[in-house]
Amino acid sequence: MDRSKGLRTARGLLCFFVVTHQGFAASAGKDVLYSGHDWKSFANLPQAQASIVFDRVDVELLAAAIFHETNHRRMNHNLPLLTFDAAAARAAEIQAQIMMQTGDVSHEHPKNAKYATLTQRLTAVGLEPRFAAENIAYTFAVQYHSADHVYVREENGQKVFSYKPNGPPVASHTYISFAKSVVDQWMNSPGHRENLLHREPRFLGVGCRPAKDDSGLPMIYCCQVFYTPQQQQ
């Protein structure tokens, strides 16, 4: 945890190699995914239970799944639940976008003068935090075990990854199972766990961006931004 000019910041970095089906599909507005649901009702949504499809990942739905799963873990630890904040989500999306564009899974981007640090990203979206923390991850979105070898073949112009030659494709995550997997990874990392279970933050925003690694494996860059304003409301 760093302290700078009265702003408390906590940082976490996670690079896991875990698989996806990916793409972009804008969902119809953010608020309904948050204010209209708790973690349990969200998990029961048919779209949240749907498999992630490579060429049309709904990044808003994915971010909401991670948000609700985070609150689920906090509830299990008798901690206050976090409220969705659109500006914090924008800061998280900026970070996820930078990581996707540069391939640099890092909290700081010295070559990006405007968005180099978490503090700058928060300032850019109009937030003045008393407390801020950031978790990041680079992870696949299929149910892949990172130590296992995968075989690659092409079918109908698409790469297929399987555990056996000409075997069935590695199973896709659903939006819910992906969120659980990423949060599990953060919970198993001391710095990330501290951020997830910290008593200080009041708000949370999540950003996700799909990409591919050098081998063509589809990936997801994820970012959480935890936030408390200077003036408690």
Tab-separated table of N, CA and C in Angstrom, residues 19-133:
chain	number	residue	atom	x	y	z
A	19	VAL	N	-8.146	-19.454	-20.440
A	19	VAL	CA	-8.556	-19.162	-21.860
A	19	VAL	C	-9.877	-18.429	-22.096
A	20	THR	N	-10.181	-17.936	-23.342
A	20	THR	CA	-11.466	-17.296	-23.633
A	20	THR	C	-12.028	-17.516	-25.019
A	21	HIS	N	-13.238	-17.132	-25.092
A	21	HIS	CA	-13.891	-16.807	-26.340
A	21	HIS	C	-14.158	-15.322	-26.166
A	22	GLN	N	-13.965	-14.522	-27.210
A	22	GLN	CA	-13.982	-13.097	-26.954
A	22	GLN	C	-14.642	-12.291	-28.050
A	23	GLY	N	-14.634	-10.927	-27.920
A	23	GLY	CA	-15.211	-10.018	-28.862
A	23	GLY	C	-15.945	-8.920	-28.130
A	24	PHE	N	-16.580	-8.009	-28.858
A	24	PHE	CA	-17.291	-6.897	-28.241
A	24	PHE	C	-18.772	-7.003	-28.555
A	25	ALA	N	-19.601	-6.735	-27.554
A	25	ALA	CA	-21.039	-6.570	-27.774
A	25	ALA	C	-21.552	-5.658	-26.681
A	26	ALA	N	-21.864	-4.433	-27.026
A	26	ALA	CA	-22.281	-3.471	-26.006
A	26	ALA	C	-23.614	-3.880	-25.421
A	27	SER	N	-23.705	-3.864	-24.107
A	27	SER	CA	-24.969	-4.177	-23.452
A	27	SER	C	-25.809	-2.920	-23.319
A	28	ALA	N	-27.084	-3.092	-23.034
A	28	ALA	CA	-28.019	-1.969	-23.043
A	28	ALA	C	-28.006	-1.228	-21.714
A	29	GLY	N	-26.969	-0.437	-21.500
A	29	GLY	CA	-26.930	0.409	-20.306
A	29	GLY	C	-26.366	-0.317	-19.112
A	30	LYS	N	-25.620	0.437	-18.295
A	30	LYS	CA	-24.948	-0.172	-17.158
A	30	LYS	C	-25.837	-0.291	-15.932
A	31	ASP	N	-26.597	0.744	-15.659
A	31	ASP	CA	-27.256	0.840	-14.358
A	31	ASP	C	-28.130	-0.358	-14.032
A	32	VAL	N	-28.861	-0.859	-15.022
A	32	VAL	CA	-29.769	-1.972	-14.762
A	32	VAL	C	-29.017	-3.221	-14.321
A	33	LEU	N	-27.766	-3.341	-14.700
A	33	LEU	CA	-26.968	-4.504	-14.306
A	33	LEU	C	-26.509	-4.423	-12.855
A	34	TYR	N	-26.619	-3.242	-12.258
A	34	TYR	CA	-26.125	-3.028	-10.901
A	34	TYR	C	-27.252	-2.720	-9.924
A	35	SER	N	-27.934	-1.605	-10.114
A	35	SER	CA	-28.939	-1.182	-9.143
A	35	SER	C	-30.120	-2.139	-9.076
A	36	GLY	N	-30.379	-2.851	-10.161
A	36	GLY	CA	-31.523	-3.760	-10.174
A	36	GLY	C	-31.247	-5.141	-9.632
A	37	HIS	N	-30.012	-5.402	-9.176
A	37	HIS	CA	-29.649	-6.765	-8.781
A	37	HIS	C	-28.696	-6.795	-7.589
A	38	ASP	N	-28.799	-7.868	-6.802
A	38	ASP	CA	-27.721	-8.253	-5.915
A	38	ASP	C	-27.009	-9.425	-6.589
A	39	TRP	N	-25.997	-9.979	-5.934
A	39	TRP	CA	-25.210	-11.018	-6.595
A	39	TRP	C	-26.057	-12.236	-6.940
A	40	LYS	N	-27.027	-12.561	-6.086
A	40	LYS	CA	-27.821	-13.770	-6.299
A	40	LYS	C	-28.772	-13.618	-7.477
A	41	SER	N	-29.485	-12.491	-7.541
A	41	SER	CA	-30.414	-12.289	-8.650
A	41	SER	C	-29.655	-12.106	-9.964
A	42	PHE	N	-28.492	-11.467	-9.905
A	42	PHE	CA	-27.687	-11.314	-11.117
A	42	PHE	C	-27.250	-12.683	-11.639
A	43	ALA	N	-26.813	-13.551	-10.728
A	43	ALA	CA	-26.333	-14.874	-11.135
A	43	ALA	C	-27.434	-15.704	-11.771
A	44	ASN	N	-28.685	-15.372	-11.502
A	44	ASN	CA	-29.806	-16.119	-12.071
A	44	ASN	C	-30.261	-15.589	-13.424
A	45	LEU	N	-29.673	-14.484	-13.884
A	45	LEU	CA	-30.028	-13.957	-15.196
A	45	LEU	C	-29.573	-14.920	-16.295
A	46	PRO	N	-30.434	-15.214	-17.260
A	46	PRO	CA	-30.029	-16.113	-18.354
A	46	PRO	C	-28.779	-15.641	-19.078
A	47	GLN	N	-28.645	-14.313	-19.292
A	47	GLN	CA	-27.476	-13.816	-20.003
A	47	GLN	C	-26.202	-13.974	-19.182
A	48	ALA	N	-26.311	-13.920	-17.856
A	48	ALA	CA	-25.134	-14.114	-17.005
A	48	ALA	C	-24.704	-15.578	-16.990
A	49	GLN	N	-25.656	-16.471	-17.222
A	49	GLN	CA	-25.356	-17.903	-17.248
A	49	GLN	C	-24.929	-18.382	-18.634
A	50	ALA	N	-24.993	-17.499	-19.606
A	50	ALA	CA	-24.632	-17.864	-20.977
A	50	ALA	C	-23.121	-18.019	-21.123
A	51	SER	N	-22.724	-18.837	-22.071
A	51	SER	CA	-21.298	-19.014	-22.353
A	51	SER	C	-20.738	-17.779	-23.043
A	52	ILE	N	-19.491	-17.465	-22.722
A	52	ILE	CA	-18.796	-16.366	-23.388
A	52	ILE	C	-18.449	-16.819	-24.805
A	53	VAL	N	-18.854	-16.024	-25.779
A	53	VAL	CA	-18.623	-16.360	-27.187
A	53	VAL	C	-17.481	-15.509	-27.724
A	54	PHE	N	-16.563	-16.154	-28.415
A	54	PHE	CA	-15.299	-15.529	-28.830
A	54	PHE	C	-15.478	-14.197	-29.538
A	55	ASP	N	-16.393	-14.123	-30.495
A	55	ASP	CA	-16.453	-12.924	-31.336
A	55	ASP	C	-17.452	-11.886	-30.852
A	56	ARG	N	-18.034	-12.081	-29.681
A	56	ARG	CA	-18.972	-11.066	-29.187
A	56	ARG	C	-19.073	-11.070	-27.653
A	57	VAL	N	-17.966	-10.862	-27.014
A	57	VAL	CA	-17.965	-10.736	-25.555
A	57	VAL	C	-18.722	-9.468	-25.160
A	58	ASP	N	-19.667	-9.593	-24.248
A	58	ASP	CA	-20.370	-8.442	-23.691
A	58	ASP	C	-19.545	-7.948	-22.501
A	59	VAL	N	-18.701	-6.955	-22.755
A	59	VAL	CA	-17.769	-6.514	-21.715
A	59	VAL	C	-18.484	-5.839	-20.545
A	60	GLU	N	-19.637	-5.222	-20.805
A	60	GLU	CA	-20.399	-4.617	-19.712
A	60	GLU	C	-20.976	-5.693	-18.794
A	61	LEU	N	-21.492	-6.742	-19.391
A	61	LEU	CA	-22.032	-7.854	-18.604
A	61	LEU	C	-20.923	-8.539	-17.818
A	62	LEU	N	-19.750	-8.669	-18.439
A	62	LEU	CA	-18.617	-9.289	-17.768
A	62	LEU	C	-18.163	-8.455	-16.573
A	63	ALA	N	-18.108	-7.136	-16.759
A	63	ALA	CA	-17.727	-6.247	-15.664
A	63	ALA	C	-18.735	-6.341	-14.521
A	64	ALA	N	-20.019	-6.388	-14.858
A	64	ALA	CA	-21.051	-6.488	-13.824
A	64	ALA	C	-20.947	-7.813	-13.077
A	65	ALA	N	-20.617	-8.883	-13.789
A	65	ALA	CA	-20.458	-10.186	-13.133
A	65	ALA	C	-19.330	-10.142	-12.108
A	66	ILE	N	-18.220	-9.511	-12.458
A	66	ILE	CA	-17.093	-9.376	-11.533
A	66	ILE	C	-17.479	-8.486	-10.349
A	67	PHE	N	-18.212	-7.414	-10.616
A	67	PHE	CA	-18.683	-6.532	-9.550
A	67	PHE	C	-19.528	-7.315	-8.536
A	68	HIS	N	-20.512	-8.048	-9.008
A	68	HIS	CA	-21.413	-8.757	-8.094
A	68	HIS	C	-20.690	-9.896	-7.365
A	69	GLU	N	-19.769	-10.551	-8.052
A	69	GLU	CA	-19.022	-11.616	-7.374
A	69	GLU	C	-18.127	-11.037	-6.289
A	70	THR	N	-17.591	-9.847	-6.514
A	70	THR	CA	-16.793	-9.176	-5.482
A	70	THR	C	-17.649	-8.885	-4.258
A	71	ASN	N	-18.845	-8.368	-4.461
A	71	ASN	CA	-19.739	-8.117	-3.327
A	71	ASN	C	-20.151	-9.417	-2.632
A	72	HIS	N	-20.274	-10.478	-3.388
A	72	HIS	CA	-20.568	-11.784	-2.786
A	72	HIS	C	-19.475	-12.183	-1.799
A	73	ARG	N	-18.220	-12.012	-2.187
A	73	ARG	CA	-17.111	-12.358	-1.294
A	73	ARG	C	-17.093	-11.437	-0.073
A	74	ARG	N	-17.383	-10.158	-0.280
A	74	ARG	CA	-17.415	-9.229	0.845
A	74	ARG	C	-18.551	-9.587	1.808
A	75	MET	N	-19.676	-9.970	1.275
A	75	MET	CA	-20.790	-10.385	2.122
A	75	MET	C	-20.407	-11.597	2.962
A	76	ASN	N	-19.687	-12.539	2.347
A	76	ASN	CA	-19.255	-13.733	3.077
A	76	ASN	C	-18.296	-13.406	4.209
A	77	HIS	N	-17.666	-12.232	4.141
A	77	HIS	CA	-16.736	-11.800	5.193
A	77	HIS	C	-17.332	-10.689	6.062
A	78	ASN	N	-18.650	-10.544	5.986
A	78	ASN	CA	-19.367	-9.562	6.821
A	78	ASN	C	-18.849	-8.145	6.633
A	79	LEU	N	-18.551	-7.817	5.386
A	79	LEU	CA	-18.065	-6.481	5.039
A	79	LEU	C	-19.148	-5.696	4.315
A	80	PRO	N	-19.103	-4.367	4.402
A	80	PRO	CA	-20.086	-3.557	3.680
A	80	PRO	C	-20.011	-3.822	2.171
A	81	LEU	N	-21.172	-3.888	1.537
A	81	LEU	CA	-21.205	-4.077	0.088
A	81	LEU	C	-20.840	-2.772	-0.607
A	82	LEU	N	-20.240	-2.893	-1.774
A	82	LEU	CA	-19.818	-1.737	-2.548
A	82	LEU	C	-20.920	-1.307	-3.514
A	83	THR	N	-20.936	-0.027	-3.823
A	83	THR	CA	-21.903	0.545	-4.753
A	83	THR	C	-21.227	0.805	-6.087
A	84	PHE	N	-21.939	0.525	-7.173
A	84	PHE	CA	-21.393	0.807	-8.495
A	84	PHE	C	-21.198	2.301	-8.688
A	85	ASP	N	-20.067	2.678	-9.260
A	85	ASP	CA	-19.780	4.068	-9.577
A	85	ASP	C	-19.326	4.139	-11.030
A	86	ALA	N	-20.076	4.888	-11.846
A	86	ALA	CA	-19.789	4.943	-13.276
A	86	ALA	C	-18.424	5.556	-13.567
A	87	ALA	N	-18.017	6.569	-12.777
A	87	ALA	CA	-16.713	7.194	-13.005
A	87	ALA	C	-15.583	6.232	-12.659
A	88	ALA	N	-15.731	5.493	-11.566
A	88	ALA	CA	-14.724	4.486	-11.212
A	88	ALA	C	-14.649	3.409	-12.291
A	89	ALA	N	-15.813	3.055	-12.859
A	89	ALA	CA	-15.820	2.083	-13.955
A	89	ALA	C	-15.079	2.637	-15.165
A	90	ARG	N	-15.246	3.920	-15.427
A	90	ARG	CA	-14.527	4.525	-16.553
A	90	ARG	C	-13.021	4.481	-16.317
A	91	ALA	N	-12.576	4.760	-15.105
A	91	ALA	CA	-11.148	4.664	-14.794
A	91	ALA	C	-10.641	3.243	-15.004
A	92	ALA	N	-11.451	2.264	-14.605
A	92	ALA	CA	-11.076	0.864	-14.796
A	92	ALA	C	-11.030	0.512	-16.279
A	93	GLU	N	-11.971	1.047	-17.051
A	93	GLU	CA	-11.984	0.786	-18.492
A	93	GLU	C	-10.768	1.418	-19.181
A	94	ILE	N	-10.381	2.601	-18.729
A	94	ILE	CA	-9.180	3.234	-19.287
A	94	ILE	C	-7.963	2.346	-19.058
A	95	GLN	N	-7.825	1.829	-17.844
A	95	GLN	CA	-6.694	0.952	-17.528
A	95	GLN	C	-6.740	-0.324	-18.364
A	96	ALA	N	-7.914	-0.947	-18.465
A	96	ALA	CA	-8.037	-2.171	-19.251
A	96	ALA	C	-7.711	-1.907	-20.717
A	97	GLN	N	-8.143	-0.761	-21.229
A	97	GLN	CA	-7.874	-0.402	-22.621
A	97	GLN	C	-6.381	-0.192	-22.857
A	98	ILE	N	-5.714	0.490	-21.936
A	98	ILE	CA	-4.269	0.707	-22.082
A	98	ILE	C	-3.534	-0.635	-22.064
A	99	MET	N	-3.890	-1.505	-21.137
A	99	MET	CA	-3.233	-2.811	-21.064
A	99	MET	C	-3.468	-3.605	-22.341
A	100	MET	N	-4.693	-3.542	-22.877
A	100	MET	CA	-5.002	-4.261	-24.108
A	100	MET	C	-4.178	-3.721	-25.281
A	101	GLN	N	-4.061	-2.400	-25.355
A	101	GLN	CA	-3.349	-1.791	-26.482
A	101	GLN	C	-1.843	-1.992	-26.414
A	102	THR	N	-1.295	-1.986	-25.209
A	102	THR	CA	0.166	-2.073	-25.047
A	102	THR	C	0.654	-3.467	-24.692
A	103	GLY	N	-0.230	-4.316	-24.170
A	103	GLY	CA	0.189	-5.622	-23.676
A	103	GLY	C	0.944	-5.539	-22.366
A	104	ASP	N	0.912	-4.375	-21.737
A	104	ASP	CA	1.651	-4.140	-20.496
A	104	ASP	C	0.702	-4.259	-19.304
A	105	VAL	N	0.792	-5.388	-18.590
A	105	VAL	CA	-0.074	-5.611	-17.431
A	105	VAL	C	0.607	-4.979	-16.219
A	106	SER	N	0.349	-3.698	-16.038
A	106	SER	CA	1.043	-2.925	-15.015
A	106	SER	C	0.119	-1.835	-14.507
A	107	HIS	N	0.359	-1.395	-13.267
A	107	HIS	CA	-0.431	-0.307	-12.701
A	107	HIS	C	0.020	1.050	-13.208
A	108	GLU	N	1.248	1.140	-13.694
A	108	GLU	CA	1.774	2.418	-14.162
A	108	GLU	C	2.240	2.296	-15.604
A	109	HIS	N	1.979	3.337	-16.381
A	109	HIS	CA	2.320	3.368	-17.800
A	109	HIS	C	3.055	4.678	-18.089
A	110	PRO	N	4.351	4.708	-17.820
A	110	PRO	CA	5.117	5.959	-17.919
A	110	PRO	C	5.044	6.633	-19.287
A	111	LYS	N	4.806	5.865	-20.350
A	111	LYS	CA	4.758	6.451	-21.688
A	111	LYS	C	3.421	7.122	-21.979
A	112	ASN	N	2.454	6.902	-21.104
A	112	ASN	CA	1.142	7.511	-21.301
A	112	ASN	C	1.010	8.686	-20.331
A	113	ALA	N	1.312	9.879	-20.797
A	113	ALA	CA	1.401	11.039	-19.910
A	113	ALA	C	0.091	11.345	-19.201
A	114	LYS	N	-1.034	11.092	-19.861
A	114	LYS	CA	-2.335	11.461	-19.289
A	114	LYS	C	-2.841	10.447	-18.282
A	115	TYR	N	-2.568	9.162	-18.527
A	115	TYR	CA	-3.147	8.097	-17.712
A	115	TYR	C	-2.080	7.203	-17.088
A	116	ALA	N	-0.936	7.747	-16.766
A	116	ALA	CA	0.196	6.936	-16.328
A	116	ALA	C	-0.058	6.205	-15.014
A	117	THR	N	-0.777	6.831	-14.096
A	117	THR	CA	-0.966	6.257	-12.767
A	117	THR	C	-2.452	6.173	-12.430
A	118	LEU	N	-2.756	5.396	-11.402
A	118	LEU	CA	-4.132	5.314	-10.927
A	118	LEU	C	-4.649	6.691	-10.543
A	119	THR	N	-3.843	7.479	-9.858
A	119	THR	CA	-4.261	8.823	-9.463
A	119	THR	C	-4.633	9.667	-10.676
A	120	GLN	N	-3.833	9.595	-11.736
A	120	GLN	CA	-4.133	10.355	-12.948
A	120	GLN	C	-5.408	9.864	-13.618
A	121	ARG	N	-5.610	8.558	-13.617
A	121	ARG	CA	-6.824	8.019	-14.237
A	121	ARG	C	-8.062	8.462	-13.466
A	122	LEU	N	-7.967	8.477	-12.151
A	122	LEU	CA	-9.089	8.929	-11.333
A	122	LEU	C	-9.361	10.419	-11.556
A	123	THR	N	-8.297	11.207	-11.602
A	123	THR	CA	-8.455	12.639	-11.846
A	123	THR	C	-9.097	12.886	-13.210
A	124	ALA	N	-8.695	12.107	-14.196
A	124	ALA	CA	-9.207	12.285	-15.559
A	124	ALA	C	-10.706	12.045	-15.655
A	125	VAL	N	-11.248	11.203	-14.780
A	125	VAL	CA	-12.690	10.927	-14.814
A	125	VAL	C	-13.446	11.753	-13.772
A	126	GLY	N	-12.743	12.703	-13.129
A	126	GLY	CA	-13.392	13.641	-12.237
A	126	GLY	C	-13.536	13.189	-10.798
A	127	LEU	N	-12.761	12.212	-10.371
A	127	LEU	CA	-12.851	11.723	-8.998
A	127	LEU	C	-11.735	12.309	-8.139
A	128	GLU	N	-12.080	12.637	-6.899
A	128	GLU	CA	-11.114	13.114	-5.914
A	128	GLU	C	-11.174	12.164	-4.722
A	129	PRO	N	-10.363	11.119	-4.736
A	129	PRO	CA	-10.500	10.062	-3.736
A	129	PRO	C	-9.775	10.342	-2.426
A	130	ARG	N	-10.365	9.857	-1.376
A	130	ARG	CA	-9.665	9.744	-0.099
A	130	ARG	C	-8.955	8.398	-0.032
A	131	PHE	N	-9.567	7.404	-0.645
A	131	PHE	CA	-8.981	6.072	-0.731
A	131	PHE	C	-9.200	5.556	-2.145
A	132	ALA	N	-8.171	4.908	-2.696
A	132	ALA	CA	-8.316	4.262	-3.998
A	132	ALA	C	-7.441	3.023	-4.041
A	133	ALA	N	-7.917	2.000	-4.714
A	133	ALA	CA	-7.154	0.767	-4.877
A	133	ALA	C	-7.483	0.167	-6.231
